[in-house]
Each structure stands twice: as structure tokens, then as C-alpha cells.
XYZ file of C-alpha atoms in Angstrom:
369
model
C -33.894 -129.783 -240.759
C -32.238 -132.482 -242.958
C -29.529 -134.266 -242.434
C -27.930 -135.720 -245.430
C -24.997 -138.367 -245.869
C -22.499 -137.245 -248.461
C -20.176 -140.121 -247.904
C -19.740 -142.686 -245.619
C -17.593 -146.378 -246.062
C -16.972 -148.065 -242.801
C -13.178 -148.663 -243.518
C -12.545 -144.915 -244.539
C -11.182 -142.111 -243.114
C -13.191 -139.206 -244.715
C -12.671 -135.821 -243.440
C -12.043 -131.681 -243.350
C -14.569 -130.042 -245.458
C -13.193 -126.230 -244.643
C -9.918 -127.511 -245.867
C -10.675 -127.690 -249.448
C -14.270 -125.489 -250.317
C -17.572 -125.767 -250.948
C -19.158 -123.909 -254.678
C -22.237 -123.498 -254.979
C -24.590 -122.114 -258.560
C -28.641 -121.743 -257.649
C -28.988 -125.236 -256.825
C -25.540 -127.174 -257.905
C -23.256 -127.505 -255.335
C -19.774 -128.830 -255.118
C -17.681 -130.225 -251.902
C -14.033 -130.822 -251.718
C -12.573 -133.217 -248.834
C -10.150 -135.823 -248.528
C -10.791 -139.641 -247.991
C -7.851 -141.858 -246.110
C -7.730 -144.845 -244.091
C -8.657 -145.389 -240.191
C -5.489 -146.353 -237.645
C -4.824 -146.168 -234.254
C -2.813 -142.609 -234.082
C -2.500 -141.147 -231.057
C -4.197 -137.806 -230.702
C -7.216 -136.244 -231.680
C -7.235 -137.743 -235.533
C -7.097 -141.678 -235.361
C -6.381 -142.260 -238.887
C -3.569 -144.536 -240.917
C -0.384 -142.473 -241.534
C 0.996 -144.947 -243.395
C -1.187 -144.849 -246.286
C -2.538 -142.184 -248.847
C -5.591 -139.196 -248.779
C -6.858 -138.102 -251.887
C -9.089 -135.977 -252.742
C -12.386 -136.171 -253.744
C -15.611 -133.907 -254.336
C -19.009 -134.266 -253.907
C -21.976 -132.891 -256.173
C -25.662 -132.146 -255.721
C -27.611 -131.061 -258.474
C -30.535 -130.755 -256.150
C -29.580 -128.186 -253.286
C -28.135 -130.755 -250.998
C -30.354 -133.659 -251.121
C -28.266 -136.107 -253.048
C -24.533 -136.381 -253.850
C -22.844 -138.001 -256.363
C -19.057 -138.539 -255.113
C -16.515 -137.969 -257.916
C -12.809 -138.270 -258.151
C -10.784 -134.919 -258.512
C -10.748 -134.149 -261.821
C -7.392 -132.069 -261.487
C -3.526 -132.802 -261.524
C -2.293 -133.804 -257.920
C 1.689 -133.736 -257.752
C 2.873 -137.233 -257.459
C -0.638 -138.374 -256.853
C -0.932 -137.218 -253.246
C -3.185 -135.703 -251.297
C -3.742 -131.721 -250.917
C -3.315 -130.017 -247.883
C -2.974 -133.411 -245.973
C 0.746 -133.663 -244.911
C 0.206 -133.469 -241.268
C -2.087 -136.712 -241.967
C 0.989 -139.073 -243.993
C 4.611 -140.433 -243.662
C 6.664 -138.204 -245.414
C 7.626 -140.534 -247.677
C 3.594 -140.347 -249.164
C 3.204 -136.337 -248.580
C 2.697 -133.696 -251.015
C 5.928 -132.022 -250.125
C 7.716 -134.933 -251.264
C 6.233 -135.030 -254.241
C 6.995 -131.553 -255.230
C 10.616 -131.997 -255.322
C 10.195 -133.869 -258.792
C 6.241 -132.753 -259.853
C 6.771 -128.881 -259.073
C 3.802 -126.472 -259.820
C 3.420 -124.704 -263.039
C 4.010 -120.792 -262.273
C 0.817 -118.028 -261.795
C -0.735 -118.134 -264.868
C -2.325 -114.654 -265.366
C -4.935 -114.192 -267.581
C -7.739 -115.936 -264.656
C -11.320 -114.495 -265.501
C -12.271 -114.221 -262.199
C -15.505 -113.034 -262.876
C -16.553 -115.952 -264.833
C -19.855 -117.214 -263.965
C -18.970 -120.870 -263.730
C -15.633 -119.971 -261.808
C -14.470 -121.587 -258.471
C -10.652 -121.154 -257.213
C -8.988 -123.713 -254.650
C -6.219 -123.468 -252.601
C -3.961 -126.207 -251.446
C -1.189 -126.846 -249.162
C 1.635 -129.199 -248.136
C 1.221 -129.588 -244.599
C 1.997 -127.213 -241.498
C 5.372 -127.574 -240.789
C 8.028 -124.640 -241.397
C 8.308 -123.882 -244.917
C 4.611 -125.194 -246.086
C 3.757 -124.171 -249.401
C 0.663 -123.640 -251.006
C -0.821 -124.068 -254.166
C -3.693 -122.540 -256.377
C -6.641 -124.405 -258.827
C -8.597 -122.602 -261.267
C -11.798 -124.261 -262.660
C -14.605 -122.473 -265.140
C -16.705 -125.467 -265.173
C -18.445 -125.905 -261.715
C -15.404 -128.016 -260.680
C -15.343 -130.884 -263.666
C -11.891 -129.929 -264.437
C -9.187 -127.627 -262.419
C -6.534 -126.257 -264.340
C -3.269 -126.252 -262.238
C -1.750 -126.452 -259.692
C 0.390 -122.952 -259.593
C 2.317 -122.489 -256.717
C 1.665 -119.384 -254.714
C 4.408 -117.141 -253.275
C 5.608 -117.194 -249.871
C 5.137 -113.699 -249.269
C 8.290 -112.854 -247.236
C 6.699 -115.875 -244.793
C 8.145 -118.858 -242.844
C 5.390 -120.555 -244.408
C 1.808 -120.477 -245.955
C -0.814 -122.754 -245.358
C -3.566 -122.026 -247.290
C -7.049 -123.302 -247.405
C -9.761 -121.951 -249.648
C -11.114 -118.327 -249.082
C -11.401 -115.598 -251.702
C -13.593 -112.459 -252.903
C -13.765 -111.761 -256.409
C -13.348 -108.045 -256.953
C -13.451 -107.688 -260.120
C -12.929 -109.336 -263.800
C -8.946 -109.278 -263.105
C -9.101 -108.694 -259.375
C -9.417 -111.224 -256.679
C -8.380 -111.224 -252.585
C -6.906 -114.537 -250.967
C -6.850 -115.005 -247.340
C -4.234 -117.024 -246.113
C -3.272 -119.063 -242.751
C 0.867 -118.314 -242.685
C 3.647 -119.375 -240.004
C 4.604 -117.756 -237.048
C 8.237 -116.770 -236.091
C 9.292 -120.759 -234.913
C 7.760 -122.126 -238.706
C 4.242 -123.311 -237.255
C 0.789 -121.994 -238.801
C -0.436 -119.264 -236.315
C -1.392 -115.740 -238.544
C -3.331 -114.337 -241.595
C -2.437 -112.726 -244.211
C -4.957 -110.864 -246.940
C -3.194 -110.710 -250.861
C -4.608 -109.264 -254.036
C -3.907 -109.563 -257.438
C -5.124 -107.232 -260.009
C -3.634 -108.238 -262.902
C -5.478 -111.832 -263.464
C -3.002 -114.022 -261.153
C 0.311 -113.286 -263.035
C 1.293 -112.125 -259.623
C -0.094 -111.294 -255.681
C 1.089 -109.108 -253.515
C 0.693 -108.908 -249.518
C -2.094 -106.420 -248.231
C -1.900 -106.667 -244.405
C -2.045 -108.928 -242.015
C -5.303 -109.645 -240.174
C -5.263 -109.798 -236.820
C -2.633 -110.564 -234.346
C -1.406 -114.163 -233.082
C -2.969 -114.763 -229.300
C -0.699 -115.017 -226.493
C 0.897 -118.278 -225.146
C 2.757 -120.634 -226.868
C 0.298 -122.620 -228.728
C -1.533 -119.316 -229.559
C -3.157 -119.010 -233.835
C -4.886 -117.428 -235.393
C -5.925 -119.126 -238.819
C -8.509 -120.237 -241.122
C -10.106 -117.526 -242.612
C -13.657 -117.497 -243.682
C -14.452 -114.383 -245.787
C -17.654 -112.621 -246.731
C -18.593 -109.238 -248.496
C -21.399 -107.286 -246.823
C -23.777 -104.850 -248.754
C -21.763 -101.937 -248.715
C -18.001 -103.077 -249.540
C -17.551 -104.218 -246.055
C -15.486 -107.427 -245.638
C -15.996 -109.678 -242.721
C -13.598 -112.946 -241.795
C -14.375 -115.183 -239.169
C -10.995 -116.773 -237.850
C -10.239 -119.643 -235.902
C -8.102 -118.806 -232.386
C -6.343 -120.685 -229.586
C -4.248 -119.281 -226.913
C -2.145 -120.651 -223.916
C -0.669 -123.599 -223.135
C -1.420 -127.024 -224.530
C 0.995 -128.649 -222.500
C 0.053 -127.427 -219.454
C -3.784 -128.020 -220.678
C -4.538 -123.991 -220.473
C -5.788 -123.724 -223.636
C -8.575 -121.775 -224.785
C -10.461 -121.564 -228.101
C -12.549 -119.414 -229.779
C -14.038 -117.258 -233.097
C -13.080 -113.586 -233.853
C -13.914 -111.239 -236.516
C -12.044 -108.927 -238.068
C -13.674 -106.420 -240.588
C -12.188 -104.421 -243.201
C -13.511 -100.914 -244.661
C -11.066 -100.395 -247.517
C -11.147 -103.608 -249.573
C -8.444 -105.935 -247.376
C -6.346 -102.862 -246.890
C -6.600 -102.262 -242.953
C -8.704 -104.410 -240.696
C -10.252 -103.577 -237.306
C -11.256 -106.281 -234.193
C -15.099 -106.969 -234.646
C -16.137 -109.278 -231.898
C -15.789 -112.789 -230.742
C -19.249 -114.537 -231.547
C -18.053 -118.197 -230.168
C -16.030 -119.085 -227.075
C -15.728 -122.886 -226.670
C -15.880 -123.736 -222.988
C -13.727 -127.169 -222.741
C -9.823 -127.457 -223.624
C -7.695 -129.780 -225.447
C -9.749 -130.203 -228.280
C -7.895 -127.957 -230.491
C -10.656 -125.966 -231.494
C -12.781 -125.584 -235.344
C -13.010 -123.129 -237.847
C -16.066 -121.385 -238.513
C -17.466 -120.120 -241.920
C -19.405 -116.854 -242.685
C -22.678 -116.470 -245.540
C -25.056 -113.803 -246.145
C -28.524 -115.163 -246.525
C -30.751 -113.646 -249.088
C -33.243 -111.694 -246.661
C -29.813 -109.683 -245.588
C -28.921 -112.127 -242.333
C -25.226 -112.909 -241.618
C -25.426 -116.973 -240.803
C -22.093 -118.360 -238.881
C -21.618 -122.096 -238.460
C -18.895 -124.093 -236.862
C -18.036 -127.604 -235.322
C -17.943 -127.479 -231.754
C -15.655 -129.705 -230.032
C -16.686 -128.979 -226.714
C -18.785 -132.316 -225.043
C -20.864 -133.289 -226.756
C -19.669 -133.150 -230.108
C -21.893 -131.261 -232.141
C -22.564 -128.793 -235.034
C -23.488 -125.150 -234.139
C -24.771 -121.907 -236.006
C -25.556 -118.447 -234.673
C -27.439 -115.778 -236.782
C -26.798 -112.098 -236.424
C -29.675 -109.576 -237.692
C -26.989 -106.423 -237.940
C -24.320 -107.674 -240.313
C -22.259 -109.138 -237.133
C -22.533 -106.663 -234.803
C -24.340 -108.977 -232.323
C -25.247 -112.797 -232.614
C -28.232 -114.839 -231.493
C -28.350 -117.746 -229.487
C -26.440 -121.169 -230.882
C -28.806 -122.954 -233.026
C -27.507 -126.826 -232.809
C -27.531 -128.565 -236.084
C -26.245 -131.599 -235.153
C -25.940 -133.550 -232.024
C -24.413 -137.207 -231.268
C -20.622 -136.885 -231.895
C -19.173 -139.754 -231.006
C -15.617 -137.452 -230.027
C -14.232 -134.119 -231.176
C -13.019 -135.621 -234.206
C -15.219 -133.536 -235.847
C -16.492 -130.580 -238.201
C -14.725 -128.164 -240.197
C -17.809 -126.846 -242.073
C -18.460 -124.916 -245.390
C -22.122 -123.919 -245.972
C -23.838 -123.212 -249.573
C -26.979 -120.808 -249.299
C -29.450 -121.999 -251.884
C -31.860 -118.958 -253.510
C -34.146 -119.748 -251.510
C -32.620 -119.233 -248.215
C -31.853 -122.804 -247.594
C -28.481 -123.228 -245.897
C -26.597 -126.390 -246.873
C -23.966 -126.890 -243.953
C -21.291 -129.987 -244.657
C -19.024 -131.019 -242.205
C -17.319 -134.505 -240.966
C -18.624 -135.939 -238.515
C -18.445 -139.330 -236.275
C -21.141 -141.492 -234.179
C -19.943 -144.103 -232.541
C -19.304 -143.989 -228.734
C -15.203 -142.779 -227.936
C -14.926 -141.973 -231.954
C -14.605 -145.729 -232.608
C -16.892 -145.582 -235.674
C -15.795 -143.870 -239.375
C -15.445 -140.280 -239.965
C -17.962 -139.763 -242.400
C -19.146 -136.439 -244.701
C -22.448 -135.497 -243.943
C -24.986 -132.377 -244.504
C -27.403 -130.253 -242.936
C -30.512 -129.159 -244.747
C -31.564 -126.357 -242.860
C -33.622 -123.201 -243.153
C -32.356 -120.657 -241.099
């Protein structure tokens, strides 16, 4: 086990791998996340709302030993930051910048079984009436054509983050994190084009939201089984924050009919603390036929976990720890690239420094499970 820095600068803010997406071809892997500036803001993320993210990616040409950090080579609406809203003024967020830099409509015509092909999706922030974008690269990530803006689906919002299975040269699922009722992220959605992205139209929903008033369910992470089966891993919280009753926690939903219908699979992570607001987790089939799920776990003391499952996620080993020494739960949000060889190559953000008072940094786990 190897861990690797991807970046670190000791007067940046550098964060949320699962927002953006990892791609990975044999041994060439790409990692989207943002980069901002540290501050005193209350709350779990102490970074400067007062000035800008942007967004950056990361490549390895050598399965996750070295990076090269590169700027995103794509068009971002008024120069802002993707999916970072919640993180800026709104006189620096994406939304702003929409009103007078709008997205080009769904293209059509995406080859989505390309060889080189990775698709990204973006958001404005949480609030009521997010909305959510869509890149299209066929280069391993040196250029992204777009961004086209997605449709709203009937919603109160959508907050997408990247997660998608290719089904075919013209066919491609999204999963996507939309609002609840009162406007605030808290279900998922699966959509499907099959006409190359001219157009998407809403599946089903997956899952339920939790009960209580802060209760989500959101996040998606998406693989396809042998078989046709689909499997998501989603990100949950129910009760109360206020009241300091909440609880957190990974479920799976799986679907037999290509996104169609979907069916309660298990919960393969309960985090024991509160408060912490939880961490997505993200799903990948090894080569020898194992189902690998990692995750940041915010629970003291601050680490990254995995847990492997030897029948396709119908039961899951014990956690394997992949990286201790968190300095706070200001930390995680992994995507993982599984090399040809089995090696897993889990990124994440991550923080050392005793109370979180040292940089967020982007790191990596070289790791065979």
C-alpha cells in the first residue's frame, strides 16, 4: 500500500474528488477536483468564500504513481468553478455566471462508445433550482466539449455529479442527486438517452429519501455486474441535525432491467458518530470478479475505508483502512481507478494536521486489494 500525493500547496484549499470523476485507460488515469483558498468558515469546510474554485485535473500515465496537475482544458461559464456554489459568494458562483454565459443545448450525435470517451457532469450549487451541466471529451480528458445544460426533469432541482453506464454506441444512463419537495438535494433519479444526447428522459427514481428532516439520499456511484445487473452505492442521512440525531450511512440499490425498476440491496457501511455529515462511497469491479467499495469515513479518526464483497454485494468483508491520520472530518469523497492488473487507485482529499488546521490536500492510495 502506497500512498501518493496528487496535490498539495500549503495556502490551498484543494478538495472533493467524487464531485467531478475519475477516468481511467489500462494505466492513464485522469482526476477532476477543485482547488480554492483556506478561511475561517464556520462549519465542517473552513475554506475562503470570498474567493474563486476552479477546476483542475490530475494525470498519471503510470497507474497512480505520479501526477502531473493540469488546468481544465474545457469552457467554464464566466470562469467559475463547477459544482462549487455552496463553497462562494454569490456574486463569484456558477449560477451567476449563467445568467449571461448560458450552456449550449444537448448536442446529440455523442459516441458514447468511443474508446477514448469520458462524460462529466457539473452543477451550480444545492440550493432550490440547481442546475446541472454535461462535458463530453474523446481524448482522455485534454479537451471537453461543452458545457450543455441538462434538463430539470420535472425537479425542484438537479445536482449532479459524475456517474454514468454506457449502454450502447447511442445509449448512455445518468444518475443524478435531485431536490426534495422544500428545493434541497435529498433523492436520485436514473435518465437515459438513446438517441446520442439530443435528449434524456427520466427512468425512475432510486430509492426513497430517509426520514427526518435532514434526511438524503444522494451521490450515486454506479457499476454494471456480469450479467446486466446494475448496482449504485448511495450516500444517506436521516434525522435531525439540529437536534444532533443524525445518522449516516451507505445503501445499495440494484436494478434488473437496465435502470428501469430498482430494488433495496443492503447497507454495507453505517458510520457510528453524528454531525459529520456523512461521505459518499464509490463502487468497481476488480478483474478476478470482486466488487471493491471505498469511502471516507468521518467518524473519529478521520480515515479512508474499503470493504470487499466476494458475491457481487450480497455480503461485505471486514473494513480494510486505507488511510489513517485525519486531522478532522474534512475529508474524502473518493473515486477509485482499477488498473489491469488489479491494482486499485483510490483518490480522495484529505487533511493532517491536528483540529484540520493544516491544507486539504489530494492524495492517493496504491493498493492491491
Amino acid at each position: 500500500m502506497q500512498h501518493v500525493t496528487i496535490f498539495r500547496d500549503p495556502g490551498r484549499y484543494a478538495g472533493w474528488p467524487a464531485n467531478y470523476g475519475i477516468w481511467s485507460w489500462e494505466n492513464e488515469i485522469v482526476l477532476g477536483f477543485v482547488v480554492g483558498f483556506p478561511g475561517q468558515s464556520a462549519g465542517l469546510h473552513s475554506r475562503d468564500k470570498s474567493r474563486p474554485f476552479v477546476n483542475v485535473q490530475a494525470r498519471s500515465l503510470d497507474g497512480g504513481l505520479t501526477w502531473q496537475i493540469e488546468d481544465f482544458p474545457g469552457h467554464l461559464p464566466g470562469g467559475r468553478g463547477l459544482s462549487a456554489d455552496e463553497h462562494v459568494n454569490d456574486e463569484i458562483s456558477l449560477a451567476a455566471a449563467l445568467a449571461t454565459d448560458p450552456p449550449a443545448p444537448l448536442p446529440g450525435g455523442i459516441i458514447f462508445a468511443h474508446p477514448e470517451l469520458a462524460l462529466m457532469c457539473a452543477r451550480t450549487g444545492l440550493q432550490p433550482g440547481a442546475r446541472s451541466l454535461l462535458y463530453v471529451s474523446y481524448d482522455r480528458c485534454r479537451t471537453w466539449a461543452g458545457p450543455y445544460g441538462l434538463p430539470m426533469f420535472g425537479q425542484p432541482g438537479v445536482q449532479a455529479r459524475t456517474d454514468y453506464i454506457v449502454l450502447g454506441l447511442s445509449s448512455c444512463l445518468l444518475f443524478l442527486t435531485v431536490a426534495k419537495a422544500d428545493g434541497r438535494e435529498g433523492r436520485v433519479i436514473c435518465v437515459r438517452t438513446t438517441n446520442g444526447g439530443k435528449s434524456f428522459h427520466h427512468l425512475a427514481d432510486v430509492g426513497g429519501v430517509p426520514a427526518g428532516p435532514d434526511g438524503f439520499s444522494i451521490m450515486p456511484a454506479t457499476e454494471q455486474l456480469p450479467g446486466g445487473r446494475l448496482l449504485t452505492a448511495l450516500r444517506c442521512r436521516g434525522g435531525d441535525r439540529a437536534a444532533g440525531q443524525d445518522q449516516h450511512w451507505l445503501d445499495l440499490y440494484a436494478s434488473e432491467d437496465l435502470g428501469r425498476s430498482w430494488q433495496f440491496y443492503g447497507r454495507p457501511q453505517t458510520f457510528q458518530q453524528n454531525g459529520h455529515n456523512g461521505n459518499p462511497g464509490t463502487l468497481d469491479l476488480l478483474p478476478d470478479g470482486r466488487l471493491l467499495l471505498t469511502y471516507g469515513n468521518r467518524d473519529e479518526p478521520y480515515t479512508i475505508g474499503a470493504r470487499l464483497s466476494a458475491d457481487l454485494g450480497q455480503s461485505w468483508g471486514e473494513e480494510i483502512t486505507l488511510r489513517t491520520g485525519g486531522g478532522n472530518r474534512d475529508i474524502g469523497y473518493p473515486r477509485t481507478a482499477v488498473l489491469p492488473d488489479g491494482t486499485a487507485v483510490t483518490a480522495y482529499y484529505f487533511n493532517d494536521e491536528p483540529g484540520g488546521s493544516g491544507p486539504r490536500y489530494i492524495e492517493a492510495t496504491v493498493w492491491r486489494p
